């Protein structure tokens, strides 16, 4: 195998015509990799992605070839995938207003060019899910929000509409499945790419705690910050630590590591119905 790319969280290897996508235990916030890993994080993300790929396979095809035909040293945290030519857009769907979307709304009344009703606040549910794409920035740089018109200019109107529709469809189906299990999906990020045969496939990860905001439905209350089953807990610790969001990042305290791992495990178990051993 040949190492093609080592990203913030994943390493990508070439193995003949296939790719081996390996999820590490590294955690990244504000586009900076923290020096302290989260134990089992890579395996949890891989298992949850595989579960979602299977749940949504009738809605949109994906890049998965096998989760078992991988090198033994990567077992449990690797997927054998089809090679894709990735679309140069991060596809984001939002069903609730929070994070960067809320900040943009407070400035402009819109998110990625989508006008929203007045009077919304932290964790407000949106009238309908919206497509709020962003750039795919090079390593070390930040993704930036873009409008649908920007996507059209980048990839053409036909593909832009497909990206928007797939993103909203995946979000709606995922949110419906999660809601039945007591989880709200506030937002999620997808990546899509072209396979050699010309088909457009879901790639990378899908509806994980690194690519989505998961909230417990039982405690949801608009107007305040929600308990979050994702890396928002680490972001909050980082902000309160006084870190300037630039590399190098500080070590993550043991209690934050343990609490973060617990949240990743809990949402995996709640969504899939499987126990994490």
PDB file of C-alpha atoms in Angstrom:
ATOM      1  CA  UNK A   1       0.000   0.000   0.000  1.00  0.00           C
ATOM      2  CA  UNK A   2       1.012   3.586  -0.604  1.00  0.00           C
ATOM      3  CA  UNK A   3       0.152   6.444   1.732  1.00  0.00           C
ATOM      4  CA  UNK A   4      -1.485   9.086  -0.444  1.00  0.00           C
ATOM      5  CA  UNK A   5      -2.610  11.579   2.134  1.00  0.00           C
ATOM      6  CA  UNK A   6      -2.568  12.102   5.872  1.00  0.00           C
ATOM      7  CA  UNK A   7      -5.370  14.446   6.859  1.00  0.00           C
ATOM      8  CA  UNK A   8      -6.447  15.972  10.136  1.00  0.00           C
ATOM      9  CA  UNK A   9      -8.305  12.821  11.150  1.00  0.00           C
ATOM     10  CA  UNK A  10      -8.019  10.257   8.313  1.00  0.00           C
ATOM     11  CA  UNK A  11      -5.181   8.642   6.405  1.00  0.00           C
ATOM     12  CA  UNK A  12      -5.729   7.508   2.825  1.00  0.00           C
ATOM     13  CA  UNK A  13      -3.792   4.633   1.265  1.00  0.00           C
ATOM     14  CA  UNK A  14      -3.791   3.310  -2.290  1.00  0.00           C
ATOM     15  CA  UNK A  15      -4.179  -0.437  -2.645  1.00  0.00           C
ATOM     16  CA  UNK A  16      -4.338  -1.293  -6.319  1.00  0.00           C
ATOM     17  CA  UNK A  17      -7.402   0.347  -7.813  1.00  0.00           C
ATOM     18  CA  UNK A  18      -8.957   0.815  -4.360  1.00  0.00           C
ATOM     19  CA  UNK A  19      -8.436   3.222  -1.503  1.00  0.00           C
ATOM     20  CA  UNK A  20      -8.103   2.285   2.156  1.00  0.00           C
ATOM     21  CA  UNK A  21      -9.612   5.033   4.303  1.00  0.00           C
ATOM     22  CA  UNK A  22      -8.289   4.833   7.876  1.00  0.00           C
ATOM     23  CA  UNK A  23      -9.876   6.831  10.701  1.00  0.00           C
ATOM     24  CA  UNK A  24      -7.414   7.740  13.446  1.00  0.00           C
ATOM     25  CA  UNK A  25      -8.166   8.745  17.030  1.00  0.00           C
ATOM     26  CA  UNK A  26      -6.988  12.281  16.285  1.00  0.00           C
ATOM     27  CA  UNK A  27      -9.456  15.087  16.901  1.00  0.00           C
ATOM     28  CA  UNK A  28      -9.498  18.391  15.081  1.00  0.00           C
ATOM     29  CA  UNK A  29     -11.231  21.627  16.034  1.00  0.00           C
ATOM     30  CA  UNK A  30     -10.995  24.976  14.289  1.00  0.00           C
ATOM     31  CA  UNK A  31      -8.935  23.153  11.610  1.00  0.00           C
ATOM     32  CA  UNK A  32      -6.182  22.371  14.135  1.00  0.00           C
ATOM     33  CA  UNK A  33      -5.341  18.822  15.238  1.00  0.00           C
ATOM     34  CA  UNK A  34      -5.182  18.569  19.007  1.00  0.00           C
ATOM     35  CA  UNK A  35      -2.175  16.757  20.512  1.00  0.00           C
ATOM     36  CA  UNK A  36      -4.359  14.425  22.620  1.00  0.00           C
ATOM     37  CA  UNK A  37      -6.259  11.590  20.884  1.00  0.00           C
ATOM     38  CA  UNK A  38      -9.722  10.352  21.862  1.00  0.00           C
ATOM     39  CA  UNK A  39      -9.483   6.558  22.458  1.00  0.00           C
ATOM     40  CA  UNK A  40     -11.607   4.475  20.044  1.00  0.00           C
ATOM     41  CA  UNK A  41     -12.733   7.563  18.159  1.00  0.00           C
ATOM     42  CA  UNK A  42     -11.593   6.247  14.770  1.00  0.00           C
ATOM     43  CA  UNK A  43     -13.366   2.923  15.261  1.00  0.00           C
ATOM     44  CA  UNK A  44     -16.531   4.643  16.443  1.00  0.00           C
ATOM     45  CA  UNK A  45     -16.605   6.966  13.440  1.00  0.00           C
ATOM     46  CA  UNK A  46     -15.972   4.074  11.065  1.00  0.00           C
ATOM     47  CA  UNK A  47     -18.681   1.894  12.588  1.00  0.00           C
ATOM     48  CA  UNK A  48     -21.225   4.710  12.599  1.00  0.00           C
ATOM     49  CA  UNK A  49     -20.438   5.709   9.006  1.00  0.00           C
ATOM     50  CA  UNK A  50     -20.844   2.115   7.842  1.00  0.00           C
ATOM     51  CA  UNK A  51     -24.180   1.884   9.630  1.00  0.00           C
ATOM     52  CA  UNK A  52     -25.442   5.071   7.986  1.00  0.00           C
ATOM     53  CA  UNK A  53     -24.138   4.095   4.546  1.00  0.00           C
ATOM     54  CA  UNK A  54     -26.211   0.926   4.831  1.00  0.00           C
ATOM     55  CA  UNK A  55     -29.318   2.750   6.074  1.00  0.00           C
ATOM     56  CA  UNK A  56     -29.215   5.213   3.188  1.00  0.00           C
ATOM     57  CA  UNK A  57     -27.935   2.969   0.380  1.00  0.00           C
ATOM     58  CA  UNK A  58     -31.328   2.980  -1.343  1.00  0.00           C
ATOM     59  CA  UNK A  59     -31.326   6.793  -1.350  1.00  0.00           C
ATOM     60  CA  UNK A  60     -27.847   7.465  -2.718  1.00  0.00           C
ATOM     61  CA  UNK A  61     -24.958   5.085  -3.538  1.00  0.00           C
ATOM     62  CA  UNK A  62     -21.692   5.281  -1.631  1.00  0.00           C
ATOM     63  CA  UNK A  63     -18.008   4.478  -1.998  1.00  0.00           C
ATOM     64  CA  UNK A  64     -17.845   1.465   0.343  1.00  0.00           C
ATOM     65  CA  UNK A  65     -16.407  -1.777  -1.041  1.00  0.00           C
ATOM     66  CA  UNK A  66     -15.649  -3.637   2.192  1.00  0.00           C
ATOM     67  CA  UNK A  67     -15.109  -3.061   5.899  1.00  0.00           C
ATOM     68  CA  UNK A  68     -13.417  -6.436   6.413  1.00  0.00           C
ATOM     69  CA  UNK A  69     -11.029  -6.628   3.429  1.00  0.00           C
ATOM     70  CA  UNK A  70      -8.527  -4.246   4.996  1.00  0.00           C
ATOM     71  CA  UNK A  71      -5.030  -4.672   6.486  1.00  0.00           C
ATOM     72  CA  UNK A  72      -5.153  -6.348   9.898  1.00  0.00           C
ATOM     73  CA  UNK A  73      -3.447  -3.435  11.623  1.00  0.00           C
ATOM     74  CA  UNK A  74      -6.345  -1.174  10.587  1.00  0.00           C
ATOM     75  CA  UNK A  75      -9.154  -3.574  11.463  1.00  0.00           C
ATOM     76  CA  UNK A  76     -12.218  -1.802  12.813  1.00  0.00           C
ATOM     77  CA  UNK A  77     -11.088   1.651  11.754  1.00  0.00           C
ATOM     78  CA  UNK A  78     -10.680   1.241   7.984  1.00  0.00           C
ATOM     79  CA  UNK A  79     -12.917   0.969   4.928  1.00  0.00           C
ATOM     80  CA  UNK A  80     -11.925  -0.281   1.485  1.00  0.00           C
ATOM     81  CA  UNK A  81     -13.409   2.283  -0.900  1.00  0.00           C
ATOM     82  CA  UNK A  82     -13.821   3.103  -4.542  1.00  0.00           C
ATOM     83  CA  UNK A  83     -11.610   5.906  -5.814  1.00  0.00           C
ATOM     84  CA  UNK A  84     -13.586   9.093  -6.317  1.00  0.00           C
ATOM     85  CA  UNK A  85     -12.868  12.420  -7.935  1.00  0.00           C
ATOM     86  CA  UNK A  86     -14.228  14.556  -5.114  1.00  0.00           C
ATOM     87  CA  UNK A  87     -16.560  17.439  -5.851  1.00  0.00           C
ATOM     88  CA  UNK A  88     -14.833  20.667  -4.704  1.00  0.00           C
ATOM     89  CA  UNK A  89     -17.668  21.659  -2.369  1.00  0.00           C
ATOM     90  CA  UNK A  90     -18.503  20.782   1.229  1.00  0.00           C
ATOM     91  CA  UNK A  91     -22.221  19.961   1.198  1.00  0.00           C
ATOM     92  CA  UNK A  92     -23.878  21.083   4.435  1.00  0.00           C
ATOM     93  CA  UNK A  93     -27.510  20.744   5.491  1.00  0.00           C
ATOM     94  CA  UNK A  94     -28.963  22.569   8.481  1.00  0.00           C
ATOM     95  CA  UNK A  95     -32.247  21.868  10.210  1.00  0.00           C
ATOM     96  CA  UNK A  96     -31.524  24.006  13.273  1.00  0.00           C
ATOM     97  CA  UNK A  97     -29.723  27.297  13.745  1.00  0.00           C
ATOM     98  CA  UNK A  98     -26.477  27.146  15.732  1.00  0.00           C
ATOM     99  CA  UNK A  99     -22.717  27.584  15.402  1.00  0.00           C
ATOM    100  CA  UNK A 100     -21.391  29.495  12.430  1.00  0.00           C
ATOM    101  CA  UNK A 101     -24.832  29.521  10.819  1.00  0.00           C
ATOM    102  CA  UNK A 102     -26.292  31.383  13.791  1.00  0.00           C
ATOM    103  CA  UNK A 103     -23.485  33.943  13.733  1.00  0.00           C
ATOM    104  CA  UNK A 104     -24.015  34.590  10.023  1.00  0.00           C
ATOM    105  CA  UNK A 105     -27.784  34.883  10.538  1.00  0.00           C
ATOM    106  CA  UNK A 106     -27.275  37.423  13.332  1.00  0.00           C
ATOM    107  CA  UNK A 107     -25.149  39.532  10.972  1.00  0.00           C
ATOM    108  CA  UNK A 108     -27.173  39.226   7.776  1.00  0.00           C
ATOM    109  CA  UNK A 109     -30.514  37.539   8.401  1.00  0.00           C
ATOM    110  CA  UNK A 110     -29.417  34.731   6.089  1.00  0.00           C
ATOM    111  CA  UNK A 111     -27.164  31.661   6.028  1.00  0.00           C
ATOM    112  CA  UNK A 112     -25.156  31.052   2.855  1.00  0.00           C
ATOM    113  CA  UNK A 113     -27.501  33.366   1.013  1.00  0.00           C
ATOM    114  CA  UNK A 114     -30.678  31.633   2.252  1.00  0.00           C
ATOM    115  CA  UNK A 115     -32.950  34.263   3.825  1.00  0.00           C
ATOM    116  CA  UNK A 116     -34.537  33.122   7.078  1.00  0.00           C
ATOM    117  CA  UNK A 117     -37.429  34.471   9.177  1.00  0.00           C
ATOM    118  CA  UNK A 118     -36.713  37.182  11.703  1.00  0.00           C
ATOM    119  CA  UNK A 119     -36.520  36.429  15.402  1.00  0.00           C
ATOM    120  CA  UNK A 120     -34.641  33.131  15.317  1.00  0.00           C
ATOM    121  CA  UNK A 121     -32.035  32.363  17.964  1.00  0.00           C
ATOM    122  CA  UNK A 122     -29.764  29.669  19.338  1.00  0.00           C
ATOM    123  CA  UNK A 123     -31.051  26.185  18.415  1.00  0.00           C
ATOM    124  CA  UNK A 124     -34.163  27.461  16.639  1.00  0.00           C
ATOM    125  CA  UNK A 125     -35.687  24.871  14.334  1.00  0.00           C
ATOM    126  CA  UNK A 126     -35.756  26.107  10.739  1.00  0.00           C
ATOM    127  CA  UNK A 127     -38.962  26.139   8.685  1.00  0.00           C
ATOM    128  CA  UNK A 128     -37.323  23.518   6.457  1.00  0.00           C
ATOM    129  CA  UNK A 129     -33.787  22.146   6.085  1.00  0.00           C
ATOM    130  CA  UNK A 130     -31.479  24.403   4.096  1.00  0.00           C
ATOM    131  CA  UNK A 131     -28.397  23.793   1.941  1.00  0.00           C
ATOM    132  CA  UNK A 132     -25.478  25.876   3.244  1.00  0.00           C
ATOM    133  CA  UNK A 133     -22.346  24.794   1.340  1.00  0.00           C
ATOM    134  CA  UNK A 134     -18.783  25.785   2.071  1.00  0.00           C
ATOM    135  CA  UNK A 135     -15.413  25.729   0.380  1.00  0.00           C
ATOM    136  CA  UNK A 136     -13.010  22.812   0.712  1.00  0.00           C
ATOM    137  CA  UNK A 137      -9.973  24.665   1.994  1.00  0.00           C
ATOM    138  CA  UNK A 138      -6.394  23.377   1.670  1.00  0.00           C
ATOM    139  CA  UNK A 139      -4.725  21.956   4.769  1.00  0.00           C
ATOM    140  CA  UNK A 140      -4.124  24.618   7.396  1.00  0.00           C
ATOM    141  CA  UNK A 141      -6.830  26.936   6.051  1.00  0.00           C
ATOM    142  CA  UNK A 142     -10.458  27.349   7.078  1.00  0.00           C
ATOM    143  CA  UNK A 143     -13.514  26.323   5.072  1.00  0.00           C
ATOM    144  CA  UNK A 144     -15.602  29.377   4.220  1.00  0.00           C
ATOM    145  CA  UNK A 145     -19.373  29.573   3.697  1.00  0.00           C
ATOM    146  CA  UNK A 146     -20.499  30.057   0.102  1.00  0.00           C
ATOM    147  CA  UNK A 147     -23.880  30.555  -1.538  1.00  0.00           C
ATOM    148  CA  UNK A 148     -25.756  28.268  -3.886  1.00  0.00           C
ATOM    149  CA  UNK A 149     -24.885  30.719  -6.673  1.00  0.00           C
ATOM    150  CA  UNK A 150     -21.209  30.213  -5.828  1.00  0.00           C
ATOM    151  CA  UNK A 151     -21.675  26.444  -6.182  1.00  0.00           C
ATOM    152  CA  UNK A 152     -23.336  26.943  -9.566  1.00  0.00           C
ATOM    153  CA  UNK A 153     -20.388  29.077 -10.680  1.00  0.00           C
ATOM    154  CA  UNK A 154     -17.953  26.420  -9.475  1.00  0.00           C
ATOM    155  CA  UNK A 155     -19.549  23.192 -10.780  1.00  0.00           C
ATOM    156  CA  UNK A 156     -22.423  24.211 -13.050  1.00  0.00           C
ATOM    157  CA  UNK A 157     -26.165  24.460 -12.469  1.00  0.00           C
ATOM    158  CA  UNK A 158     -27.029  20.809 -13.090  1.00  0.00           C
ATOM    159  CA  UNK A 159     -24.507  19.407 -10.624  1.00  0.00           C
ATOM    160  CA  UNK A 160     -25.215  22.160  -8.088  1.00  0.00           C
ATOM    161  CA  UNK A 161     -28.878  21.183  -8.030  1.00  0.00           C
ATOM    162  CA  UNK A 162     -27.975  17.495  -7.613  1.00  0.00           C
ATOM    163  CA  UNK A 163     -25.664  18.325  -4.714  1.00  0.00           C
ATOM    164  CA  UNK A 164     -28.344  20.391  -3.010  1.00  0.00           C
ATOM    165  CA  UNK A 165     -31.050  17.773  -3.488  1.00  0.00           C
ATOM    166  CA  UNK A 166     -28.876  14.859  -2.329  1.00  0.00           C
ATOM    167  CA  UNK A 167     -27.723  16.807   0.724  1.00  0.00           C
ATOM    168  CA  UNK A 168     -31.261  17.726   1.772  1.00  0.00           C
ATOM    169  CA  UNK A 169     -32.566  14.213   1.059  1.00  0.00           C
ATOM    170  CA  UNK A 170     -29.796  12.612   3.142  1.00  0.00           C
ATOM    171  CA  UNK A 171     -30.389  15.060   5.967  1.00  0.00           C
ATOM    172  CA  UNK A 172     -34.148  14.503   5.976  1.00  0.00           C
ATOM    173  CA  UNK A 173     -33.837  10.705   5.971  1.00  0.00           C
ATOM    174  CA  UNK A 174     -31.065  10.736   8.567  1.00  0.00           C
ATOM    175  CA  UNK A 175     -32.972  13.143  10.803  1.00  0.00           C
ATOM    176  CA  UNK A 176     -36.094  10.968  10.592  1.00  0.00           C
ATOM    177  CA  UNK A 177     -34.177   7.817  11.533  1.00  0.00           C
ATOM    178  CA  UNK A 178     -32.354   9.589  14.359  1.00  0.00           C
ATOM    179  CA  UNK A 179     -35.535  11.159  15.730  1.00  0.00           C
ATOM    180  CA  UNK A 180     -37.040   7.694  16.155  1.00  0.00           C
ATOM    181  CA  UNK A 181     -34.064   6.973  18.435  1.00  0.00           C
ATOM    182  CA  UNK A 182     -34.332  10.173  20.472  1.00  0.00           C
ATOM    183  CA  UNK A 183     -31.622  12.128  18.639  1.00  0.00           C
ATOM    184  CA  UNK A 184     -31.948  15.452  16.812  1.00  0.00           C
ATOM    185  CA  UNK A 185     -29.503  16.115  13.987  1.00  0.00           C
ATOM    186  CA  UNK A 186     -28.939  19.858  13.991  1.00  0.00           C
ATOM    187  CA  UNK A 187     -26.746  19.857  10.892  1.00  0.00           C
ATOM    188  CA  UNK A 188     -24.416  17.644   8.923  1.00  0.00           C
ATOM    189  CA  UNK A 189     -21.689  17.809   6.306  1.00  0.00           C
ATOM    190  CA  UNK A 190     -21.430  15.471   3.306  1.00  0.00           C
ATOM    191  CA  UNK A 191     -18.814  14.856   0.664  1.00  0.00           C
ATOM    192  CA  UNK A 192     -19.574  13.493  -2.778  1.00  0.00           C
ATOM    193  CA  UNK A 193     -17.413  12.420  -5.666  1.00  0.00           C
ATOM    194  CA  UNK A 194     -17.417  10.909  -9.138  1.00  0.00           C
ATOM    195  CA  UNK A 195     -16.607   7.228  -9.568  1.00  0.00           C
ATOM    196  CA  UNK A 196     -14.759   6.099 -12.725  1.00  0.00           C
ATOM    197  CA  UNK A 197     -18.063   4.854 -14.185  1.00  0.00           C
ATOM    198  CA  UNK A 198     -19.550   8.361 -13.940  1.00  0.00           C
ATOM    199  CA  UNK A 199     -21.794   7.753 -10.934  1.00  0.00           C
ATOM    200  CA  UNK A 200     -22.013  10.324  -8.143  1.00  0.00           C
ATOM    201  CA  UNK A 201     -21.339   8.687  -4.760  1.00  0.00           C
ATOM    202  CA  UNK A 202     -21.245   9.604  -1.090  1.00  0.00           C
ATOM    203  CA  UNK A 203     -17.678   9.439   0.201  1.00  0.00           C
ATOM    204  CA  UNK A 204     -15.597  10.126   3.296  1.00  0.00           C
ATOM    205  CA  UNK A 205     -17.775   9.767   6.432  1.00  0.00           C
ATOM    206  CA  UNK A 206     -21.523   9.993   6.897  1.00  0.00           C
ATOM    207  CA  UNK A 207     -23.598  11.417   9.765  1.00  0.00           C
ATOM    208  CA  UNK A 208     -20.932  10.940  12.418  1.00  0.00           C
ATOM    209  CA  UNK A 209     -20.094  12.912  15.544  1.00  0.00           C
ATOM    210  CA  UNK A 210     -17.304  14.627  13.611  1.00  0.00           C
ATOM    211  CA  UNK A 211     -19.466  15.680  10.669  1.00  0.00           C
ATOM    212  CA  UNK A 212     -22.756  16.413  12.477  1.00  0.00           C
ATOM    213  CA  UNK A 213     -24.260  17.989  15.568  1.00  0.00           C
ATOM    214  CA  UNK A 214     -26.326  15.477  17.552  1.00  0.00           C
ATOM    215  CA  UNK A 215     -28.642  16.637  20.347  1.00  0.00           C
ATOM    216  CA  UNK A 216     -30.800  14.549  22.737  1.00  0.00           C
ATOM    217  CA  UNK A 217     -34.439  15.196  21.840  1.00  0.00           C
ATOM    218  CA  UNK A 218     -35.632  14.821  25.440  1.00  0.00           C
ATOM    219  CA  UNK A 219     -33.707  17.880  26.638  1.00  0.00           C
ATOM    220  CA  UNK A 220     -34.029  20.048  23.523  1.00  0.00           C
ATOM    221  CA  UNK A 221     -35.003  23.605  24.329  1.00  0.00           C
ATOM    222  CA  UNK A 222     -34.561  26.433  21.796  1.00  0.00           C
ATOM    223  CA  UNK A 223     -32.962  29.631  22.991  1.00  0.00           C
ATOM    224  CA  UNK A 224     -30.003  27.988  24.719  1.00  0.00           C
ATOM    225  CA  UNK A 225     -26.956  25.904  23.906  1.00  0.00           C
ATOM    226  CA  UNK A 226     -27.848  22.199  23.725  1.00  0.00           C
ATOM    227  CA  UNK A 227     -26.115  19.176  25.204  1.00  0.00           C
ATOM    228  CA  UNK A 228     -24.186  17.771  22.248  1.00  0.00           C
ATOM    229  CA  UNK A 229     -23.088  14.223  21.391  1.00  0.00           C
ATOM    230  CA  UNK A 230     -20.161  15.403  19.298  1.00  0.00           C
ATOM    231  CA  UNK A 231     -16.950  17.370  19.483  1.00  0.00           C
ATOM    232  CA  UNK A 232     -18.735  20.562  20.504  1.00  0.00           C
ATOM    233  CA  UNK A 233     -17.750  19.652  24.078  1.00  0.00           C
ATOM    234  CA  UNK A 234     -14.080  19.877  23.064  1.00  0.00           C
ATOM    235  CA  UNK A 235     -14.706  23.163  21.238  1.00  0.00           C
ATOM    236  CA  UNK A 236     -16.303  24.607  24.377  1.00  0.00           C
ATOM    237  CA  UNK A 237     -13.352  23.494  26.510  1.00  0.00           C
ATOM    238  CA  UNK A 238     -10.925  25.025  24.019  1.00  0.00           C
ATOM    239  CA  UNK A 239     -12.725  28.376  23.986  1.00  0.00           C
ATOM    240  CA  UNK A 240     -12.839  28.517  27.778  1.00  0.00           C
ATOM    241  CA  UNK A 241      -9.153  27.589  28.009  1.00  0.00           C
ATOM    242  CA  UNK A 242      -8.161  30.845  26.354  1.00  0.00           C
ATOM    243  CA  UNK A 243      -6.493  29.106  23.392  1.00  0.00           C
ATOM    244  CA  UNK A 244      -6.263  31.383  20.357  1.00  0.00           C
ATOM    245  CA  UNK A 245      -7.378  28.645  17.890  1.00  0.00           C
ATOM    246  CA  UNK A 246      -3.954  28.607  16.247  1.00  0.00           C
ATOM    247  CA  UNK A 247      -1.433  25.748  16.164  1.00  0.00           C
ATOM    248  CA  UNK A 248       0.003  24.415  18.355  1.00  0.00           C
ATOM    249  CA  UNK A 249      -3.028  23.470  20.409  1.00  0.00           C
ATOM    250  CA  UNK A 250      -2.798  22.707  24.146  1.00  0.00           C
ATOM    251  CA  UNK A 251      -3.060  19.206  25.591  1.00  0.00           C
ATOM    252  CA  UNK A 252      -6.613  18.120  26.317  1.00  0.00           C
ATOM    253  CA  UNK A 253      -7.277  17.293  30.003  1.00  0.00           C
ATOM    254  CA  UNK A 254      -8.063  13.679  30.844  1.00  0.00           C
ATOM    255  CA  UNK A 255     -11.580  14.481  32.030  1.00  0.00           C
ATOM    256  CA  UNK A 256     -12.391  16.196  28.723  1.00  0.00           C
ATOM    257  CA  UNK A 257     -11.016  13.226  26.770  1.00  0.00           C
ATOM    258  CA  UNK A 258     -13.090  10.766  28.800  1.00  0.00           C
ATOM    259  CA  UNK A 259     -16.270  12.835  28.562  1.00  0.00           C
ATOM    260  CA  UNK A 260     -15.837  13.223  24.805  1.00  0.00           C
ATOM    261  CA  UNK A 261     -15.333   9.502  24.287  1.00  0.00           C
ATOM    262  CA  UNK A 262     -18.420   8.804  26.387  1.00  0.00           C
ATOM    263  CA  UNK A 263     -20.513  11.076  24.159  1.00  0.00           C
ATOM    264  CA  UNK A 264     -19.252   9.398  20.975  1.00  0.00           C
ATOM    265  CA  UNK A 265     -20.077   5.972  22.438  1.00  0.00           C
ATOM    266  CA  UNK A 266     -23.518   7.027  23.688  1.00  0.00           C
ATOM    267  CA  UNK A 267     -24.704   8.430  20.361  1.00  0.00           C
ATOM    268  CA  UNK A 268     -23.358   5.400  18.485  1.00  0.00           C
ATOM    269  CA  UNK A 269     -25.331   3.110  20.778  1.00  0.00           C
ATOM    270  CA  UNK A 270     -28.490   5.215  20.674  1.00  0.00           C
ATOM    271  CA  UNK A 271     -28.488   5.455  16.873  1.00  0.00           C
ATOM    272  CA  UNK A 272     -27.474   1.905  15.959  1.00  0.00           C
ATOM    273  CA  UNK A 273     -28.945  -0.022  18.893  1.00  0.00           C
ATOM    274  CA  UNK A 274     -25.614  -1.843  19.215  1.00  0.00           C
ATOM    275  CA  UNK A 275     -23.498  -2.002  22.371  1.00  0.00           C
ATOM    276  CA  UNK A 276     -19.949  -0.689  22.109  1.00  0.00           C
ATOM    277  CA  UNK A 277     -17.407  -3.104  23.504  1.00  0.00           C
TER     278      UNK A 277
END
